[in-house]
């Protein structure tokens, strides 16, 4: 990503570690195996593309092995009905493939289809305390939000399930957003304790933070998300995209500038266009100048639709052949099952549960 003009913020420890990791990956891509994924709660959007999907494709092109999971079981933690899952899961597979995750090289699968992931939960749950899972920020938020009583026991074990996702494939690299760092810390803890108690099998996976700056939704207030109604879906049409951007919030100042603190809504639109055009946000703001919100929106619409056009064309092609799309997932599931089963055999051997 070439957003150069803004002064770089000072790097904190996880960002430092990620920068060092990037250098190591470039030197020896074959030494890394990535496991990452998304919960299928609806169409992936441009925030996913710019924040993580393009990063995955970049790593795939560098020659890193890539496993991408559709976290369909995680949907159970925050949604009562799973009726829409088949549609959402296949839609997500289409989004992945259209974005450039190549099913020939990468393994795209649904974690509910890999029995060994569930099996690993048993020893892994024995390696963490109730207090440790309860202080996971995501879990804590859920418990607080629902007053505790409505929180399922599955919610409490969710970070451990995610550890099983990662360790089942002995992945050593997990590209994630900052909100996922506590999950990764717990995964490392589980790997370390397993090693201490039973022997060497699991690497301690590293988090890899994306360098992309944080994009907000079209309201300029919250994270981009489907439920917030502020997201540009990858699968949307050019017209839908134009309509969404036309409705985006701006402010009353005519001159367009990039000032994220003082003008979050306008600056977020400027950033969106800048990311889509691989330009600095300041250059985009200057180009619009005194054109006001309507000129800004026209430019953003053009930039987003141009960036998404090839992906959307590929996606349209893919969904024309649902049988192929399904075959991609089934092959991925099969490959993932074989890999995770190997891990389970090794786990049983180390735990003396082989008879
Ligand atoms: N928790 C992640 C999310 O909400 C999805 C996820 C599930 C995941 N298992 C994972 C991410 C393993 C990375 C590694 O988006």
Tab-separated table of C-alpha atoms and ligand atoms in Angstrom:
chain	number	residue	atom	x	y	z
A	1	UNK	CA	0.000	0.000	0.000
A	2	UNK	CA	1.501	3.317	-0.986
A	3	UNK	CA	0.015	5.883	1.351
A	4	UNK	CA	3.160	7.864	1.967
A	5	UNK	CA	2.285	11.471	2.627
A	6	UNK	CA	0.961	11.283	6.197
A	7	UNK	CA	3.691	11.084	8.853
A	8	UNK	CA	3.946	7.467	9.902
A	9	UNK	CA	2.598	6.873	13.401
A	10	UNK	CA	5.139	5.378	15.815
A	11	UNK	CA	5.084	1.573	15.709
A	12	UNK	CA	4.020	-0.290	18.841
A	13	UNK	CA	5.346	-3.740	19.756
A	14	UNK	CA	2.953	-5.861	17.642
A	15	UNK	CA	3.539	-3.600	14.629
A	16	UNK	CA	7.301	-3.869	15.116
A	17	UNK	CA	7.074	-7.617	15.270
A	18	UNK	CA	4.960	-7.680	12.109
A	19	UNK	CA	7.500	-5.554	10.241
A	20	UNK	CA	10.296	-7.931	11.267
A	21	UNK	CA	8.176	-10.903	10.247
A	22	UNK	CA	7.542	-9.392	6.815
A	23	UNK	CA	11.278	-9.293	6.184
A	24	UNK	CA	11.654	-12.929	7.240
A	25	UNK	CA	8.715	-14.001	5.067
A	26	UNK	CA	10.218	-12.283	2.043
A	27	UNK	CA	13.484	-14.181	2.630
A	28	UNK	CA	11.918	-17.587	3.204
A	29	UNK	CA	8.216	-17.803	2.261
A	30	UNK	CA	8.325	-21.607	2.317
A	31	UNK	CA	8.897	-21.568	6.085
A	32	UNK	CA	5.432	-20.186	6.750
A	33	UNK	CA	1.937	-21.587	6.776
A	34	UNK	CA	-0.976	-19.210	7.149
A	35	UNK	CA	-4.320	-19.970	8.685
A	36	UNK	CA	-6.883	-17.221	8.722
A	37	UNK	CA	-10.557	-16.744	8.026
A	38	UNK	CA	-13.802	-14.887	8.484
A	39	UNK	CA	-17.182	-15.635	9.911
A	40	UNK	CA	-19.836	-15.940	7.193
A	41	UNK	CA	-22.254	-13.314	8.453
A	42	UNK	CA	-22.949	-11.839	5.039
A	43	UNK	CA	-21.205	-10.446	1.974
A	44	UNK	CA	-17.570	-9.479	2.407
A	45	UNK	CA	-17.040	-5.773	1.790
A	46	UNK	CA	-14.414	-3.370	0.560
A	47	UNK	CA	-13.004	-3.058	4.087
A	48	UNK	CA	-12.228	-6.801	3.995
A	49	UNK	CA	-10.652	-6.454	0.574
A	50	UNK	CA	-8.340	-3.556	1.388
A	51	UNK	CA	-7.667	-4.595	4.986
A	52	UNK	CA	-7.052	-8.315	4.658
A	53	UNK	CA	-8.013	-10.115	1.428
A	54	UNK	CA	-5.431	-8.308	-0.698
A	55	UNK	CA	-2.836	-8.989	1.970
A	56	UNK	CA	-3.618	-12.716	1.831
A	57	UNK	CA	-3.314	-12.722	-1.943
A	58	UNK	CA	0.016	-10.895	-1.684
A	59	UNK	CA	1.343	-13.550	0.708
A	60	UNK	CA	0.009	-16.319	-1.527
A	61	UNK	CA	1.872	-14.787	-4.456
A	62	UNK	CA	5.044	-14.660	-2.343
A	63	UNK	CA	4.760	-18.436	-2.035
A	64	UNK	CA	3.435	-18.783	1.517
A	65	UNK	CA	1.046	-21.693	2.005
A	66	UNK	CA	-2.444	-20.356	2.628
A	67	UNK	CA	-5.384	-21.951	4.435
A	68	UNK	CA	-8.535	-19.850	4.620
A	69	UNK	CA	-11.442	-20.929	6.733
A	70	UNK	CA	-15.065	-19.983	6.639
A	71	UNK	CA	-15.819	-19.827	10.362
A	72	UNK	CA	-19.359	-21.161	10.109
A	73	UNK	CA	-19.443	-22.563	13.654
A	74	UNK	CA	-18.545	-19.142	15.014
A	75	UNK	CA	-21.795	-17.844	13.615
A	76	UNK	CA	-23.514	-19.977	16.275
A	77	UNK	CA	-21.988	-17.808	18.981
A	78	UNK	CA	-23.869	-14.714	17.871
A	79	UNK	CA	-26.773	-15.844	15.734
A	80	UNK	CA	-29.679	-18.068	16.691
A	81	UNK	CA	-30.576	-19.303	13.216
A	82	UNK	CA	-28.217	-20.952	10.788
A	83	UNK	CA	-30.724	-21.208	7.974
A	84	UNK	CA	-28.921	-18.751	5.704
A	85	UNK	CA	-25.541	-20.418	6.189
A	86	UNK	CA	-25.305	-22.456	2.950
A	87	UNK	CA	-25.902	-19.319	0.921
A	88	UNK	CA	-23.575	-17.159	3.015
A	89	UNK	CA	-20.803	-19.760	3.078
A	90	UNK	CA	-20.786	-20.288	-0.695
A	91	UNK	CA	-21.058	-16.544	-1.196
A	92	UNK	CA	-17.937	-16.105	0.908
A	93	UNK	CA	-16.096	-18.738	-1.110
A	94	UNK	CA	-17.013	-16.753	-4.233
A	95	UNK	CA	-15.765	-13.534	-2.610
A	96	UNK	CA	-12.442	-15.230	-1.753
A	97	UNK	CA	-11.909	-16.665	-5.214
A	98	UNK	CA	-12.930	-13.411	-6.921
A	99	UNK	CA	-10.474	-11.500	-4.737
A	100	UNK	CA	-7.651	-13.717	-5.993
A	101	UNK	CA	-7.331	-16.436	-3.371
A	102	UNK	CA	-6.508	-19.271	-5.730
A	103	UNK	CA	-8.251	-22.565	-4.857
A	104	UNK	CA	-5.557	-24.471	-6.759
A	105	UNK	CA	-2.878	-23.284	-4.352
A	106	UNK	CA	-4.841	-22.239	-1.277
A	107	UNK	CA	-7.134	-24.395	0.844
A	108	UNK	CA	-10.556	-22.815	1.328
A	109	UNK	CA	-12.722	-24.732	3.798
A	110	UNK	CA	-15.485	-24.539	6.402
A	111	UNK	CA	-14.276	-25.387	9.903
A	112	UNK	CA	-17.497	-27.222	10.817
A	113	UNK	CA	-16.485	-29.882	8.283
A	114	UNK	CA	-13.180	-30.702	9.980
A	115	UNK	CA	-13.903	-33.098	12.842
A	116	UNK	CA	-10.371	-32.934	14.261
A	117	UNK	CA	-10.851	-29.265	15.159
A	118	UNK	CA	-13.632	-30.244	17.539
A	119	UNK	CA	-11.570	-33.129	18.929
A	120	UNK	CA	-8.703	-30.822	19.781
A	121	UNK	CA	-11.008	-28.735	21.961
A	122	UNK	CA	-10.878	-31.390	24.697
A	123	UNK	CA	-7.138	-31.307	25.480
A	124	UNK	CA	-6.985	-27.576	24.746
A	125	UNK	CA	-9.757	-26.737	27.209
A	126	UNK	CA	-7.792	-28.610	29.851
A	127	UNK	CA	-4.844	-26.285	29.297
A	128	UNK	CA	-6.587	-22.979	30.093
A	129	UNK	CA	-8.476	-21.749	33.112
A	130	UNK	CA	-12.009	-20.384	33.199
A	131	UNK	CA	-10.521	-17.050	34.332
A	132	UNK	CA	-8.250	-16.927	31.281
A	133	UNK	CA	-11.055	-17.400	28.767
A	134	UNK	CA	-13.357	-15.075	30.698
A	135	UNK	CA	-10.884	-12.228	30.429
A	136	UNK	CA	-10.679	-12.429	26.671
A	137	UNK	CA	-11.983	-8.999	25.564
A	138	UNK	CA	-14.418	-10.398	22.969
A	139	UNK	CA	-15.870	-12.842	25.475
A	140	UNK	CA	-16.010	-10.162	28.163
A	141	UNK	CA	-17.908	-7.776	25.890
A	142	UNK	CA	-20.465	-10.452	25.097
A	143	UNK	CA	-20.954	-11.363	28.728
A	144	UNK	CA	-21.331	-7.707	29.722
A	145	UNK	CA	-23.667	-6.937	26.822
A	146	UNK	CA	-26.021	-9.778	27.688
A	147	UNK	CA	-25.722	-9.557	31.456
A	148	UNK	CA	-24.122	-12.990	31.543
A	149	UNK	CA	-27.298	-15.034	31.723
A	150	UNK	CA	-27.852	-15.111	27.941
A	151	UNK	CA	-24.220	-15.945	27.140
A	152	UNK	CA	-23.837	-19.492	25.857
A	153	UNK	CA	-21.068	-21.723	27.146
A	154	UNK	CA	-19.928	-21.895	23.522
A	155	UNK	CA	-19.225	-18.178	23.642
A	156	UNK	CA	-16.905	-18.758	26.587
A	157	UNK	CA	-14.946	-21.391	24.673
A	158	UNK	CA	-14.816	-19.434	21.429
A	159	UNK	CA	-11.166	-18.311	21.752
A	160	UNK	CA	-10.159	-21.924	22.416
A	161	UNK	CA	-12.022	-23.049	19.309
A	162	UNK	CA	-10.080	-20.468	17.354
A	163	UNK	CA	-6.842	-21.858	18.808
A	164	UNK	CA	-7.937	-25.294	17.564
A	165	UNK	CA	-8.581	-23.797	14.097
A	166	UNK	CA	-5.020	-22.570	13.952
A	167	UNK	CA	-3.166	-25.410	15.683
A	168	UNK	CA	-5.039	-28.195	13.862
A	169	UNK	CA	-3.038	-27.153	10.805
A	170	UNK	CA	0.100	-26.286	12.742
A	171	UNK	CA	-0.037	-22.876	11.109
A	172	UNK	CA	2.691	-20.498	12.273
A	173	UNK	CA	1.405	-17.251	10.786
A	174	UNK	CA	-1.984	-15.628	11.336
A	175	UNK	CA	-2.738	-12.375	9.507
A	176	UNK	CA	-5.404	-10.697	11.642
A	177	UNK	CA	-6.749	-7.368	12.764
A	178	UNK	CA	-5.784	-5.917	16.125
A	179	UNK	CA	-9.048	-7.041	17.718
A	180	UNK	CA	-7.879	-10.636	17.248
A	181	UNK	CA	-4.539	-10.265	19.046
A	182	UNK	CA	-5.849	-11.567	22.414
A	183	UNK	CA	-7.120	-14.726	20.670
A	184	UNK	CA	-3.703	-15.259	19.208
A	185	UNK	CA	-2.026	-14.763	22.578
A	186	UNK	CA	-4.248	-17.501	23.996
A	187	UNK	CA	-3.394	-19.756	21.032
A	188	UNK	CA	0.297	-19.262	21.800
A	189	UNK	CA	-0.320	-20.049	25.457
A	190	UNK	CA	-2.129	-23.269	24.559
A	191	UNK	CA	0.647	-24.305	22.156
A	192	UNK	CA	3.308	-23.598	24.815
A	193	UNK	CA	1.481	-25.499	27.555
A	194	UNK	CA	0.826	-28.433	25.261
A	195	UNK	CA	4.557	-28.586	24.525
A	196	UNK	CA	5.436	-28.450	28.223
A	197	UNK	CA	2.989	-31.146	29.184
A	198	UNK	CA	3.159	-33.547	26.236
A	199	UNK	CA	6.010	-32.685	23.913
A	200	UNK	CA	6.840	-30.761	20.770
A	201	UNK	CA	4.202	-30.615	18.059
A	202	UNK	CA	2.746	-27.130	17.754
A	203	UNK	CA	4.533	-23.971	16.680
A	204	UNK	CA	3.653	-20.788	18.563
A	205	UNK	CA	1.906	-18.901	15.768
A	206	UNK	CA	2.720	-15.253	15.120
A	207	UNK	CA	0.185	-12.531	14.408
A	208	UNK	CA	0.795	-10.560	11.250
A	209	UNK	CA	-0.858	-7.154	11.275
A	210	UNK	CA	-1.789	-5.614	7.946
A	211	UNK	CA	-0.158	-2.301	7.050
A	212	UNK	CA	-3.434	-0.944	5.612
A	213	UNK	CA	-4.830	2.040	7.510
A	214	UNK	CA	-8.160	1.550	9.230
A	215	UNK	CA	-11.205	2.288	7.137
A	216	UNK	CA	-14.546	3.153	8.751
A	217	UNK	CA	-18.031	2.541	7.389
A	218	UNK	CA	-19.812	5.078	5.189
A	219	UNK	CA	-21.227	6.756	8.299
A	220	UNK	CA	-17.650	7.678	9.203
A	221	UNK	CA	-18.424	6.658	12.766
A	222	UNK	CA	-18.302	2.884	13.106
A	223	UNK	CA	-16.303	0.019	11.704
A	224	UNK	CA	-17.547	-1.001	8.278
A	225	UNK	CA	-19.976	-3.869	8.733
A	226	UNK	CA	-22.964	-5.410	7.105
A	227	UNK	CA	-25.238	-5.099	10.128
A	228	UNK	CA	-24.319	-1.424	10.505
A	229	UNK	CA	-25.655	-0.787	6.966
A	230	UNK	CA	-22.525	1.227	6.169
A	231	UNK	CA	-20.600	-1.216	3.986
A	232	UNK	CA	-19.878	-1.502	0.254
A	233	UNK	CA	-20.281	-5.193	-0.568
A	234	UNK	CA	-17.796	-6.696	-2.983
A	235	UNK	CA	-20.695	-8.380	-4.746
A	236	UNK	CA	-22.719	-5.151	-5.050
A	237	UNK	CA	-23.335	-3.478	-8.403
A	238	UNK	CA	-21.799	-0.198	-9.547
A	239	UNK	CA	-25.206	1.463	-9.162
A	240	UNK	CA	-25.722	0.179	-5.628
A	241	UNK	CA	-22.257	1.422	-4.773
A	242	UNK	CA	-23.050	4.873	-6.188
A	243	UNK	CA	-26.269	5.012	-4.206
A	244	UNK	CA	-24.537	4.047	-0.944
A	245	UNK	CA	-21.825	6.639	-1.414
A	246	UNK	CA	-24.371	9.315	-2.304
A	247	UNK	CA	-26.022	8.709	1.067
A	248	UNK	CA	-22.739	8.757	2.994
A	249	UNK	CA	-22.421	11.328	5.749
A	250	UNK	CA	-20.252	14.423	5.127
A	251	UNK	CA	-20.066	17.884	6.698
A	252	UNK	CA	-20.895	21.475	5.787
A	253	UNK	CA	-17.382	22.645	4.849
A	254	UNK	CA	-16.998	23.112	1.126
A	255	UNK	CA	-13.233	22.633	0.895
A	256	UNK	CA	-12.278	18.959	1.058
A	257	UNK	CA	-9.332	18.128	3.320
A	258	UNK	CA	-7.886	15.042	4.967
A	259	UNK	CA	-8.197	15.599	8.727
A	260	UNK	CA	-9.306	12.332	10.334
A	261	UNK	CA	-9.580	13.790	13.845
A	262	UNK	CA	-11.560	16.913	13.016
A	263	UNK	CA	-13.529	15.672	9.983
A	264	UNK	CA	-13.915	11.880	10.361
A	265	UNK	CA	-16.688	11.392	7.774
A	266	UNK	CA	-15.089	13.377	4.956
A	267	UNK	CA	-11.614	12.038	5.740
A	268	UNK	CA	-12.865	8.466	5.673
A	269	UNK	CA	-14.286	8.979	2.175
A	270	UNK	CA	-11.002	10.551	1.091
A	271	UNK	CA	-9.122	7.572	2.544
A	272	UNK	CA	-11.419	5.110	0.778
A	273	UNK	CA	-10.726	6.728	-2.595
A	274	UNK	CA	-7.004	6.977	-1.822
A	275	UNK	CA	-6.765	3.281	-0.967
A	276	UNK	CA	-8.680	2.334	-4.106
A	277	UNK	CA	-6.384	4.453	-6.253
A	278	UNK	CA	-3.147	3.623	-4.397
A	279	UNK	CA	-2.642	7.310	-3.740
A	280	UNK	CA	-1.969	9.444	-0.689
A	281	UNK	CA	-5.177	10.789	0.908
A	282	UNK	CA	-3.782	14.328	0.809
A	283	UNK	CA	-3.487	14.117	-2.978
A	284	UNK	CA	-7.119	13.012	-3.275
A	285	UNK	CA	-8.297	15.845	-0.996
A	286	UNK	CA	-6.336	18.353	-3.033
A	287	UNK	CA	-7.763	17.066	-6.290
A	288	UNK	CA	-11.326	17.660	-5.060
A	289	UNK	CA	-10.379	20.953	-3.407
A	290	UNK	CA	-13.331	23.332	-3.400
A	291	UNK	CA	-15.574	20.887	-5.269
A	292	UNK	CA	-17.372	20.024	-2.030
A	293	UNK	CA	-19.077	16.838	-0.951
A	294	UNK	CA	-20.746	16.085	-4.272
A	295	UNK	CA	-17.461	16.188	-6.222
A	296	UNK	CA	-15.824	14.096	-3.503
A	297	UNK	CA	-18.585	11.502	-3.720
A	298	UNK	CA	-18.352	11.350	-7.501
A	299	UNK	CA	-14.615	10.750	-7.235
A	300	UNK	CA	-15.008	8.110	-4.503
A	301	UNK	CA	-17.681	6.287	-6.507
A	302	UNK	CA	-15.487	6.244	-9.576
A	303	UNK	CA	-12.453	5.029	-7.595
A	304	UNK	CA	-14.312	2.260	-5.755
A	305	UNK	CA	-16.128	0.983	-8.824
A	306	UNK	CA	-12.919	1.008	-10.872
A	307	UNK	CA	-11.073	-0.929	-8.181
A	308	UNK	CA	-13.872	-3.471	-7.819
A	309	UNK	CA	-14.727	-3.915	-11.508
A	310	UNK	CA	-12.324	-6.798	-12.270
A	311	UNK	CA	-13.212	-8.579	-9.026
A	312	UNK	CA	-16.916	-8.161	-9.720
A	313	UNK	CA	-16.536	-9.519	-13.245
A	314	UNK	CA	-14.689	-12.577	-11.903
A	315	UNK	CA	-17.310	-13.052	-9.218
A	316	UNK	CA	-20.183	-12.892	-11.706
A	317	UNK	CA	-18.387	-15.561	-13.704
A	318	UNK	CA	-17.923	-17.760	-10.625
A	319	UNK	CA	-21.514	-17.636	-9.399
A	320	UNK	CA	-22.711	-18.643	-12.846
A	321	UNK	CA	-21.323	-22.101	-12.015
A	322	UNK	CA	-22.517	-22.978	-8.489
A	323	UNK	CA	-21.453	-26.608	-8.901
A	324	UNK	CA	-17.861	-25.521	-9.431
A	325	UNK	CA	-18.005	-23.203	-6.427
A	326	UNK	CA	-19.310	-26.010	-4.285
A	327	UNK	CA	-16.576	-28.311	-5.598
A	328	UNK	CA	-13.962	-25.745	-4.552
A	329	UNK	CA	-15.307	-25.855	-0.997
A	330	UNK	CA	-15.655	-29.639	-0.888
A	331	UNK	CA	-12.098	-30.139	-2.141
A	332	UNK	CA	-10.854	-27.615	0.404
A	333	UNK	CA	-12.760	-29.404	3.172
A	334	UNK	CA	-11.238	-32.699	2.092
A	335	UNK	CA	-7.691	-31.349	2.077
A	336	UNK	CA	-8.218	-29.627	5.436
A	337	UNK	CA	-9.656	-32.817	6.955
A	338	UNK	CA	-6.630	-34.854	5.877
A	339	UNK	CA	-4.205	-32.293	7.293
A	340	UNK	CA	-6.006	-31.915	10.612
A	341	UNK	CA	-6.379	-35.687	10.955
A	342	UNK	CA	-2.580	-36.018	10.788
A	343	UNK	CA	-2.279	-33.533	13.623
A	344	UNK	CA	-4.814	-35.453	15.686
A	345	UNK	CA	-2.868	-38.690	15.243
A	346	UNK	CA	0.273	-36.937	16.501
A	347	UNK	CA	-1.652	-35.411	19.424
A	348	UNK	CA	-2.983	-38.806	20.476
A	349	UNK	CA	0.468	-40.306	20.314
A	350	UNK	CA	1.940	-37.586	22.521
A	351	UNK	CA	-0.988	-37.791	24.959
A	352	UNK	CA	-0.700	-41.583	25.251
A	353	UNK	CA	-4.243	-42.077	23.999
A	354	UNK	CA	-3.245	-44.454	21.226
A	355	UNK	CA	-4.261	-48.044	21.931
B	1	LIG	N1	-12.676	-14.736	14.745
B	1	LIG	C1	-12.446	-14.379	13.378
B	1	LIG	C2	-13.399	-13.270	12.984
B	1	LIG	O1	-14.322	-12.988	13.710
B	1	LIG	C3	-12.634	-15.534	12.410
B	1	LIG	C4	-11.745	-16.712	12.717
B	1	LIG	C5	-12.151	-17.940	13.149
B	1	LIG	C6	-10.334	-16.783	12.579
B	1	LIG	N2	-11.106	-18.754	13.310
B	1	LIG	C7	-9.965	-18.102	12.971
B	1	LIG	C8	-9.344	-15.867	12.200
B	1	LIG	C9	-8.629	-18.496	12.983
B	1	LIG	C10	-8.021	-16.280	12.214
B	1	LIG	C11	-7.662	-17.587	12.605
B	1	LIG	O2	-13.244	-12.692	11.949
